Coordinates of C-alpha atoms in Angstrom, one line a residue:
Chain A
M1035 CA 203.6 96.0 161.4
A1036 CA 204.9 99.3 162.8
A1037 CA 203.9 101.2 159.6
S1038 CA 200.2 100.3 160.0
I1039 CA 200.1 101.3 163.7
T1040 CA 201.5 104.8 163.0
H1041 CA 199.1 105.3 160.1
P1042 CA 197.3 108.6 160.8
A1043 CA 193.9 107.0 160.1
L1044 CA 194.5 104.2 162.5
S1045 CA 195.9 106.5 165.2
S1046 CA 192.7 108.5 165.3
L1047 CA 190.6 105.3 165.4
Y1048 CA 192.7 104.3 168.4
K1049 CA 191.7 107.5 170.2
I1050 CA 188.0 106.9 169.6
N1051 CA 188.3 103.3 170.8
S1052 CA 189.8 104.3 174.2
N1053 CA 186.6 106.2 175.1
I1054 CA 184.4 103.2 174.6
N1055 CA 183.7 100.2 176.9
G1056 CA 186.9 98.4 177.6
I1057 CA 185.9 94.9 176.6
Y1058 CA 184.3 96.0 173.4
S1059 CA 187.2 98.2 172.3
L1060 CA 189.7 95.4 172.6
I1061 CA 187.8 93.1 170.3
S1062 CA 187.1 95.8 167.7
F1063 CA 190.6 97.3 167.9
N1064 CA 192.1 93.9 167.3
R1065 CA 189.8 93.3 164.4
R1066 CA 190.7 96.6 162.8
I1067 CA 194.4 96.0 163.2
S1068 CA 194.1 92.6 161.6
I1069 CA 192.1 93.9 158.7
S1070 CA 194.5 96.9 158.2
S1071 CA 197.5 94.6 158.2
V1072 CA 196.0 92.7 155.2
R1073 CA 195.1 95.9 153.4
S1074 CA 198.1 98.0 154.2
S1075 CA 199.3 97.9 150.6
S1076 CA 195.9 99.3 149.4
A1077 CA 195.9 101.9 152.2
V1078 CA 199.3 103.2 151.1
A1079 CA 198.1 103.5 147.6
T1080 CA 195.0 105.5 148.6
E1081 CA 197.2 107.7 150.8
T1082 CA 199.3 108.8 147.9
E1083 CA 196.2 109.5 145.9
A1084 CA 194.7 111.6 148.8
S1085 CA 198.0 113.6 149.1
G1086 CA 197.9 114.1 145.4
R1087 CA 194.5 115.7 145.6
G1088 CA 195.7 118.4 147.9
V1089 CA 196.5 119.6 151.5
R1090 CA 192.7 119.7 152.2
G1091 CA 192.5 115.9 152.1
Q1092 CA 192.1 114.8 155.6
R1093 CA 189.7 112.2 154.3
R1094 CA 190.2 108.6 155.4
S1095 CA 190.0 106.0 152.7
K1096 CA 186.8 104.1 152.9
R1097 CA 187.5 100.5 154.0
Q1098 CA 185.3 97.6 153.1
A1099 CA 183.2 96.4 156.0
G1100 CA 183.8 92.8 156.7
E1101 CA 181.3 90.1 157.5
P1102 CA 179.0 91.1 160.4
R1103 CA 179.8 89.5 163.8
S1104 CA 176.3 88.1 164.0
E1105 CA 177.1 85.5 161.2
R1106 CA 179.8 84.0 163.4
M1107 CA 177.7 83.8 166.6
A1108 CA 176.8 80.4 168.1
V1109 CA 173.2 79.8 169.0
D1110 CA 174.1 78.9 172.6
Q1111 CA 176.5 81.7 173.2
D1112 CA 176.6 83.8 176.3
W1113 CA 174.5 86.9 175.4
T1114 CA 175.5 88.7 178.6
A1115 CA 179.0 88.9 177.1
V1116 CA 177.8 90.6 173.9
Y1117 CA 175.6 93.2 175.8
P1118 CA 176.9 93.3 179.3
T1119 CA 175.6 96.9 179.9
A1120 CA 173.2 99.3 178.3
A1121 CA 174.5 100.1 174.8
S1122 CA 173.0 101.4 171.6
F1123 CA 171.7 99.0 169.1
K1124 CA 174.5 97.5 166.9
P1125 CA 173.1 95.8 163.9
A1126 CA 176.2 93.7 163.3
A1127 CA 176.2 92.4 166.9
V1128 CA 172.5 91.5 167.1
P1129 CA 171.6 88.4 165.2
L1130 CA 167.9 89.2 164.8
P1131 CA 166.3 90.2 161.5
V1132 CA 164.6 93.3 163.0
R1133 CA 162.9 95.8 160.9
M1134 CA 161.7 99.2 162.1
G1135 CA 160.4 102.4 160.6
Y1136 CA 157.7 103.6 158.2
P1137 CA 157.4 101.2 155.3
V1138 CA 158.8 102.2 151.9
K1139 CA 156.1 102.6 149.3
R1140 CA 154.5 99.2 148.5
G1141 CA 157.2 97.6 150.7
V1142 CA 158.2 96.7 154.2
P1143 CA 159.8 98.6 157.1
P1144 CA 163.5 99.2 156.5
A1145 CA 166.1 96.6 157.5
K1146 CA 168.3 97.0 160.6
K1147 CA 171.5 98.0 158.7
G1148 CA 172.0 101.7 159.2
N1149 CA 168.5 102.1 160.7
L1150 CA 168.5 105.2 162.9
E1151 CA 165.1 104.3 164.4
L1152 CA 166.6 101.2 166.1
I1153 CA 169.5 103.2 167.5
K1154 CA 167.2 106.0 168.8
I1155 CA 164.9 103.8 170.9
P1156 CA 166.2 102.5 174.3
N1157 CA 166.8 98.8 174.0
F1158 CA 166.7 96.2 176.7
L1159 CA 169.2 93.8 175.1
H1160 CA 171.4 94.0 178.2
L1161 CA 168.5 92.9 180.4
T1162 CA 167.5 89.5 179.1
P1163 CA 165.9 87.2 181.7
V1164 CA 169.2 85.3 181.9
A1165 CA 171.1 88.5 182.7
I1166 CA 168.5 89.6 185.2
K1167 CA 168.7 86.3 187.0
K1168 CA 172.5 86.6 187.1
H1169 CA 172.4 90.1 188.5
C1170 CA 169.8 89.0 191.2
E1171 CA 171.9 86.1 192.2
A1172 CA 174.8 88.4 192.9
L1173 CA 172.6 91.0 194.7
K1174 CA 170.7 88.4 196.9
Q1175 CA 173.5 88.5 199.5
F1176 CA 172.7 92.1 200.3
C1177 CA 169.0 91.5 200.9
T1178 CA 167.3 90.7 204.2
E1179 CA 164.1 88.7 204.8
W1180 CA 160.9 90.2 206.1
P1181 CA 160.3 88.9 209.7
S1182 CA 158.0 85.9 209.5
A1183 CA 156.1 87.0 212.6
L1184 CA 154.6 90.0 210.9
D1185 CA 152.5 88.3 208.2
S1186 CA 149.4 90.4 208.3
D1187 CA 148.8 94.1 208.3
E1188 CA 147.0 94.0 211.7
K1189 CA 150.1 92.5 213.4
C1190 CA 152.2 95.1 211.8
M1191 CA 150.0 97.9 213.0
K1192 CA 149.8 96.5 216.5
R1193 CA 153.5 96.4 216.9
F1194 CA 154.5 99.3 214.7
P1195 CA 151.6 101.8 214.9
I1196 CA 153.4 104.8 213.4
Q1197 CA 153.5 105.1 209.5
V1198 CA 155.9 107.4 207.8
Q1199 CA 155.5 108.1 204.1
S1200 CA 158.0 109.8 201.8
K1201 CA 158.7 110.0 198.1
E1202 CA 161.8 109.7 195.9
F1203 CA 162.1 111.0 192.4
V1204 CA 164.4 109.9 189.6
S1205 CA 164.4 111.8 186.4
A1206 CA 166.8 113.5 183.9
G1207 CA 166.6 117.2 183.5
L1208 CA 168.4 120.4 184.2
S1209 CA 168.5 119.5 187.8
L1210 CA 168.5 116.1 189.6
R1211 CA 166.7 117.5 192.7
N1212 CA 163.0 117.5 193.2
P1213 CA 161.7 119.7 196.0
D1214 CA 158.7 117.3 196.7
A1215 CA 161.1 114.7 198.0
R1216 CA 161.5 116.5 201.3
I1217 CA 157.8 116.1 202.3
V1218 CA 157.2 113.6 205.1
T1219 CA 153.8 112.4 206.2
L1220 CA 153.4 110.8 209.6
K1221 CA 150.2 108.8 210.4
V1222 CA 149.3 107.4 213.8
K1223 CA 146.1 106.0 215.3
L1224 CA 145.3 107.6 218.6
S1225 CA 144.0 104.3 220.0
S1226 CA 147.5 103.0 219.9
L1227 CA 148.9 105.8 222.1
N1228 CA 148.8 105.8 225.9
L1229 CA 146.1 108.5 226.4
D1230 CA 143.3 108.9 228.9
D1231 CA 139.9 110.4 228.2
H1232 CA 140.8 114.0 228.8
A1233 CA 144.2 113.7 227.0
R1234 CA 142.5 112.2 224.0
K1235 CA 139.9 114.9 223.7
K1236 CA 142.6 117.6 224.2
M1237 CA 144.8 116.0 221.5
I1238 CA 141.9 116.0 219.1
K1239 CA 141.1 119.6 219.8
L1240 CA 144.8 120.6 219.4
S1241 CA 145.2 118.8 216.1
E1242 CA 142.0 120.3 214.5
E1243 CA 141.8 119.3 210.9
R1244 CA 144.8 116.8 211.0
Y1245 CA 142.6 114.3 212.8
C1246 CA 140.2 112.1 210.9
K1247 CA 137.3 110.9 213.1
D1248 CA 136.3 108.0 210.9
T1249 CA 139.6 106.3 210.9
D1250 CA 140.9 107.7 214.2
T1251 CA 144.1 108.7 212.5
L1252 CA 146.3 111.7 213.2
T1253 CA 148.1 112.8 210.0
I1254 CA 151.1 115.2 210.4
T1255 CA 152.5 116.5 207.1
T1256 CA 155.8 118.5 207.3
D1257 CA 157.5 120.3 204.5
S1258 CA 158.9 123.4 206.1
C1259 CA 162.5 122.1 206.3
P1260 CA 164.7 121.6 203.3
L1261 CA 165.8 118.0 204.0
R1262 CA 163.7 114.9 204.5
K1263 CA 165.5 114.0 207.7
Q1264 CA 164.8 117.4 209.2
N1265 CA 161.1 117.1 208.3
Y1266 CA 160.9 113.7 209.8
D1267 CA 162.5 114.9 213.0
Y1268 CA 160.1 117.9 213.1
A1269 CA 157.1 115.6 212.6
M1270 CA 158.3 113.4 215.5
Y1271 CA 158.8 116.5 217.6
L1272 CA 155.3 117.7 216.9
L1273 CA 153.9 114.3 217.9
T1274 CA 155.8 114.4 221.1
V1275 CA 154.7 117.9 222.0
L1276 CA 151.1 117.1 221.2
Y1277 CA 151.2 114.1 223.4
H1278 CA 152.7 115.7 226.4
E1279 CA 150.6 118.9 226.1
S1280 CA 147.4 116.9 226.0
W1281 CA 148.2 115.2 229.3
K1282 CA 148.6 118.6 231.0
T1283 CA 145.5 120.2 232.5
E1284 CA 145.6 123.9 232.5
A1285 CA 143.8 126.2 235.0
W1286 CA 141.6 127.7 232.3
E1287 CA 140.3 124.3 231.2
Q1288 CA 137.9 124.4 234.1
E1289 CA 135.9 127.1 232.2
K1290 CA 134.9 124.5 229.6
T1291 CA 131.3 125.3 228.6
R1292 CA 128.6 123.1 226.9
A1293 CA 129.5 124.7 223.6
D1294 CA 133.1 123.4 223.8
M1295 CA 132.1 119.8 224.4
E1296 CA 132.9 117.4 221.6
E1297 CA 130.0 115.1 222.3
Y1298 CA 126.5 115.8 223.5
E1299 CA 125.9 115.0 227.1
W1300 CA 122.5 114.4 228.4
E1301 CA 123.2 115.1 232.0
D1302 CA 122.5 118.8 232.9
S1303 CA 121.1 119.4 229.5
P1304 CA 117.9 121.4 228.7
S1305 CA 116.4 118.1 227.4
Q1306 CA 116.9 116.4 230.7
K1307 CA 115.3 119.3 232.6
K1308 CA 112.3 119.3 230.3
V1309 CA 111.8 115.6 230.7
L1310 CA 112.0 115.9 234.5
D1311 CA 109.6 118.8 234.5
T1312 CA 107.1 117.0 232.2
L1313 CA 107.3 113.8 234.3
L1314 CA 106.8 115.8 237.6
R1315 CA 103.8 117.5 236.1
M1316 CA 102.4 114.2 234.9
R1317 CA 102.8 112.8 238.4
A1318 CA 101.8 115.9 240.4
L1319 CA 98.2 115.8 239.4
G1320 CA 97.4 114.2 242.7
A1321 CA 100.7 114.4 244.6
K1322 CA 102.8 117.0 246.4
D1323 CA 104.3 120.0 244.6
E1324 CA 107.8 120.0 246.1
V1325 CA 110.7 118.4 244.2
E1326 CA 112.8 116.0 246.3
E1327 CA 116.2 114.7 245.4
G1328 CA 114.9 111.2 245.8
T1329 CA 112.1 111.5 243.3
R1330 CA 114.4 113.1 240.8
E1331 CA 116.8 110.2 240.9
E1332 CA 113.9 107.8 240.8
L1333 CA 112.4 109.5 237.8
L1334 CA 115.6 109.5 235.9
G1335 CA 116.3 105.9 236.8
Q1336 CA 113.2 104.7 235.0
P1337 CA 113.8 102.6 231.9
V1338 CA 111.6 104.7 229.7
V1339 CA 113.7 107.8 230.7
Q1340 CA 116.9 105.9 230.0
E1341 CA 115.6 104.8 226.6
Y1342 CA 114.8 108.4 225.8
R1343 CA 118.3 109.5 226.9
D1344 CA 119.9 106.9 224.6
T1345 CA 117.8 108.0 221.6
M1346 CA 118.7 111.6 222.3
L1347 CA 122.4 110.9 222.5
R1348 CA 122.2 108.9 219.3
L1349 CA 120.4 111.6 217.5
K1350 CA 122.7 114.4 218.5
N1351 CA 126.0 112.5 218.2
E1352 CA 125.4 110.3 215.1
G1353 CA 123.1 112.6 213.2
E1354 CA 119.5 112.3 212.0
T1355 CA 118.9 109.0 210.2
E1356 CA 115.6 107.2 209.5
E1357 CA 116.4 104.6 212.2
N1358 CA 117.4 107.1 214.8
L1359 CA 114.3 109.2 214.3
H1360 CA 112.1 106.2 214.4
K1361 CA 113.6 105.1 217.8
Y1362 CA 113.2 108.6 219.1
K1363 CA 109.5 108.5 218.2
E1364 CA 109.0 105.2 220.0
A1365 CA 110.8 106.5 223.1
V1366 CA 108.7 109.6 223.3
K1367 CA 105.5 107.5 222.9
K1368 CA 106.6 105.3 225.7
L1369 CA 107.4 108.2 227.9
F1370 CA 104.0 109.7 227.5
N1371 CA 102.2 106.3 227.6
I1372 CA 100.6 106.8 224.2
Chain B
M557 CA 180.4 82.4 192.1
A558 CA 183.2 84.7 193.2
A559 CA 184.3 85.1 189.6
C560 CA 180.7 85.8 188.5
V561 CA 180.3 88.3 191.3
S562 CA 183.6 90.1 190.5
S563 CA 182.7 90.2 186.8
I564 CA 179.3 91.6 187.5
R565 CA 180.8 94.1 189.9
S566 CA 183.3 95.2 187.2
V567 CA 180.5 95.3 184.7
R568 CA 178.6 97.6 187.1
V569 CA 181.6 99.8 187.5
L570 CA 181.8 100.2 183.8
S571 CA 178.1 100.9 183.6
K572 CA 178.6 103.7 186.0
I573 CA 181.2 105.2 183.7
I574 CA 179.0 104.9 180.7
H575 CA 176.0 106.5 182.4
G576 CA 178.1 109.5 183.1
H577 CA 178.2 109.5 186.9
F578 CA 181.4 108.6 188.5
L579 CA 180.7 107.3 192.0
P580 CA 183.5 107.7 194.5
A581 CA 185.0 104.5 195.9
A582 CA 183.3 105.0 199.2
A583 CA 179.9 104.7 197.6
V584 CA 181.0 101.5 195.9
Q585 CA 182.1 100.2 199.3
H586 CA 178.8 101.2 200.8
Q587 CA 177.0 98.8 198.5
A588 CA 179.1 96.0 199.9
S589 CA 178.3 96.7 203.5
S590 CA 174.6 97.1 204.1
S591 CA 172.8 97.0 207.5
R592 CA 170.9 93.9 208.4
W593 CA 168.3 93.3 211.0
L594 CA 169.5 90.9 213.7
H595 CA 166.1 89.2 213.8
G596 CA 166.5 87.6 210.4
T597 CA 170.2 86.8 210.1
R598 CA 171.4 84.5 207.3
G599 CA 173.5 81.5 208.0
S600 CA 177.2 81.4 207.6
A601 CA 177.0 81.9 203.8
L602 CA 178.0 85.6 204.0
S603 CA 180.9 86.7 201.7
P604 CA 183.5 88.9 203.3
A605 CA 182.1 91.9 201.4
V606 CA 178.8 91.9 203.4
S607 CA 178.9 93.2 206.9
L608 CA 176.2 93.2 209.6
T609 CA 175.5 96.3 211.6
E610 CA 173.8 96.7 215.0
E611 CA 171.4 99.3 213.7
P612 CA 167.9 97.7 213.1
D613 CA 166.6 97.6 209.5
T614 CA 163.7 99.8 208.5
L615 CA 160.4 98.0 207.6
Y616 CA 158.4 99.2 204.6
Q617 CA 154.8 98.2 204.7
E618 CA 154.4 99.4 201.1
L619 CA 156.7 100.3 198.3
S620 CA 155.2 101.8 195.2
V621 CA 157.2 102.4 192.1
R622 CA 155.6 104.6 189.4
V623 CA 157.3 105.1 186.0
K624 CA 156.3 107.6 183.4
G625 CA 157.4 107.8 179.8
H626 CA 156.4 108.8 176.3
D627 CA 156.8 105.3 174.8
R628 CA 154.4 102.5 175.9
A629 CA 156.6 99.7 174.5
V630 CA 159.6 100.9 176.6
L631 CA 157.4 100.9 179.7
D632 CA 156.2 97.4 178.9
S633 CA 159.8 96.1 178.7
Y634 CA 160.7 98.0 181.9
E635 CA 157.7 96.5 183.8
F636 CA 158.8 93.0 182.7
F637 CA 162.3 93.7 184.0
A638 CA 161.1 95.2 187.3
T639 CA 158.7 92.4 188.0
L640 CA 161.2 89.7 187.2
A641 CA 163.8 91.4 189.4
A642 CA 161.3 91.6 192.2
R643 CA 160.4 88.0 192.0
E644 CA 164.1 86.9 191.8
L645 CA 165.0 89.0 194.8
G646 CA 162.1 87.5 196.8
L647 CA 159.9 90.6 197.1
T648 CA 156.1 90.1 197.4
L649 CA 154.5 91.8 194.4
D650 CA 151.1 93.2 195.1
R651 CA 150.1 94.4 191.7
A652 CA 151.5 95.9 188.5
F653 CA 149.0 98.0 186.7
E654 CA 148.8 100.8 184.2
P655 CA 147.2 104.1 185.3
R656 CA 145.5 106.2 182.7
K657 CA 147.8 108.0 180.3
H658 CA 148.0 111.8 180.5
T659 CA 147.7 113.8 177.3
E660 CA 148.7 117.4 177.0
K661 CA 147.3 119.1 173.9
L662 CA 148.4 122.4 172.3
T663 CA 146.6 124.3 169.6
L664 CA 148.9 126.8 167.8
L665 CA 148.6 129.0 164.8
K666 CA 149.8 127.2 161.7
S667 CA 151.2 130.3 160.0
V668 CA 153.8 132.8 161.1
H669 CA 151.6 135.8 160.2
I670 CA 147.8 136.0 160.0
F671 CA 145.6 133.0 158.9
K672 CA 143.9 132.8 162.3
K673 CA 141.5 130.1 161.1
H674 CA 144.2 127.7 160.3
R675 CA 145.7 126.1 163.3
V676 CA 147.8 123.1 164.1
Q677 CA 147.4 120.8 167.1
Y678 CA 150.1 118.9 169.0
E679 CA 149.8 116.5 171.8
S680 CA 152.2 115.0 174.2
R681 CA 151.2 111.6 175.7
T682 CA 152.7 110.4 179.0
H683 CA 152.1 106.7 179.8
Q684 CA 152.5 105.4 183.3
R685 CA 153.1 102.1 185.0
C686 CA 152.8 101.4 188.7
I687 CA 154.4 98.4 190.6
Q688 CA 153.3 97.9 194.2
M689 CA 155.1 95.7 196.6
S690 CA 154.3 95.1 200.2
R691 CA 156.4 94.1 203.3
V692 CA 159.9 94.9 202.2
T693 CA 162.9 95.4 204.5
G694 CA 165.1 98.4 204.2
S695 CA 168.1 96.6 202.9
T696 CA 166.2 94.7 200.3
A697 CA 164.4 97.9 199.3
R698 CA 167.7 99.8 198.9
V699 CA 169.2 97.0 196.8
Y700 CA 166.1 96.6 194.6
L701 CA 165.6 100.3 194.1
E702 CA 169.3 100.9 193.2
Y703 CA 169.2 98.1 190.7
I704 CA 166.0 99.3 189.2
Q705 CA 167.2 102.9 189.0
R706 CA 170.5 102.2 187.5
N707 CA 168.7 100.4 184.6
L708 CA 166.1 103.1 184.1
P709 CA 166.0 103.7 180.3
E710 CA 166.4 107.2 178.7
G711 CA 163.3 109.3 178.7
V712 CA 161.7 107.5 181.6
A713 CA 161.1 109.1 185.0
M714 CA 160.4 107.3 188.3
E715 CA 158.6 108.2 191.5
V716 CA 159.0 105.9 194.5
T717 CA 156.6 106.1 197.5
K718 CA 157.8 104.4 200.6
T719 CA 155.6 103.8 203.6
S720 CA 157.7 102.7 206.6
V721 CA 156.3 101.4 209.9
E722 CA 157.9 102.3 213.2
K723 CA 157.4 101.7 216.9
I724 CA 156.2 104.4 219.2
P725 CA 159.4 106.1 220.5
E726 CA 160.2 105.9 224.2
H727 CA 159.5 109.5 225.0
I728 CA 155.8 109.2 223.9
Q729 CA 155.0 106.0 225.8
K730 CA 154.3 107.6 229.1
P731 CA 153.3 111.2 230.0
L732 CA 155.9 113.3 231.7
W733 CA 153.4 114.9 234.1
T734 CA 152.4 111.9 236.2
D735 CA 155.5 112.3 238.3
C736 CA 155.3 116.1 238.8
T737 CA 152.2 117.8 240.1
L738 CA 149.7 118.9 237.5
E739 CA 149.5 122.6 236.9

């Protein structure tokens, strides 16, 4: 009926409907048209009444709400058609007797009709298990499988030693961006790199606190660039530079002193000289006074001296523990034949 | 299947409109063509929308999704959704646990003027959930994360930590200085 369509109340309704979900609007619009065509006579009557009240009357006549849609829903219907996407809770469209809110005095929580609490809370009616399975079926074609050869972590680390860690943030606020998303952390084990002894020591010295001795991991964290890609490139650049610089031997590296050494070395140490001295004195009670190269090597080659050397190295490099101190005591006793 | 796919795609286009961001057509197309690793190619069951690229897929040893919100029930439902989606898409779920909630308390004066002894206390509780997955390929991770993030409810924030594993690049495999004389 042309009259009902050009009715001002209905025309404003049509404008509202066009902003909502396409599927839903069609159903509701059709319903409203069908209801209005039945009640067009009563609508005309109320319109004359409203115009009689005055120019101010922009009020729409209050129509009677029909039976809720949930009454006419089949038990085995396709729920994904009712809630295909995230939408607010519609009490007429959800056939569940849900109650929510603070209970009325000596009563129960309020019913779902006109319940603001149910509308406020985010609902997952569009993500039922059936819907999730449907979505995943459609998405499966874009997924790839993990290579079967890399079952365990060890195999992964062996083939792919470099680990790059980054974060992503999703939140609603004044800004979508989160500056922490640009930080990139690169971790690599030095044992997996092609380094010789000198290069390894130099690399450790160059990286200072970024190297962890217990796990043999070099950790490079970059956050100086504004984009994640730039930070990643910078981290790889730092790793490359460290690697190539550590293979170089500069002229001034010859001046490395005992204080610069990373580990304690027994050769040419005061401890070795003292032991030699003591042994020579022990021997020289009846023998000659001169020191010969041959005797020096001989003395150092003795198993008791070697044992003493081992315990000294262990004490200095690993630290003082009960076991280490005990072994040192035994070694010293054997050296002096106590 | 095609009808189902098209309907779901149209549904997802609508969902983009409702959520307020209008993605350009190029981005919608991007979804359709993702990169795949040649090592694990599927059989001939590829629809024309999916294209394979030469670029190798990234490998994530660990993917950790942490969601934070003020309502524990909403996070419960979201965890159910995320774990079911992970299982359906074939991701190995390590564990889904609940870190301790963070409570921020404020003590303010109850009255506008004077009455220092009478205060009122407010608190803001932030609940968290953490879902950890291991051994995920880049394409799968992108698909899963996009699906999860599009269905993130209002008032919930997400933080994703990705740990990718890579080979040693070519320029670090051998030192440059073996060919030239050492300084």
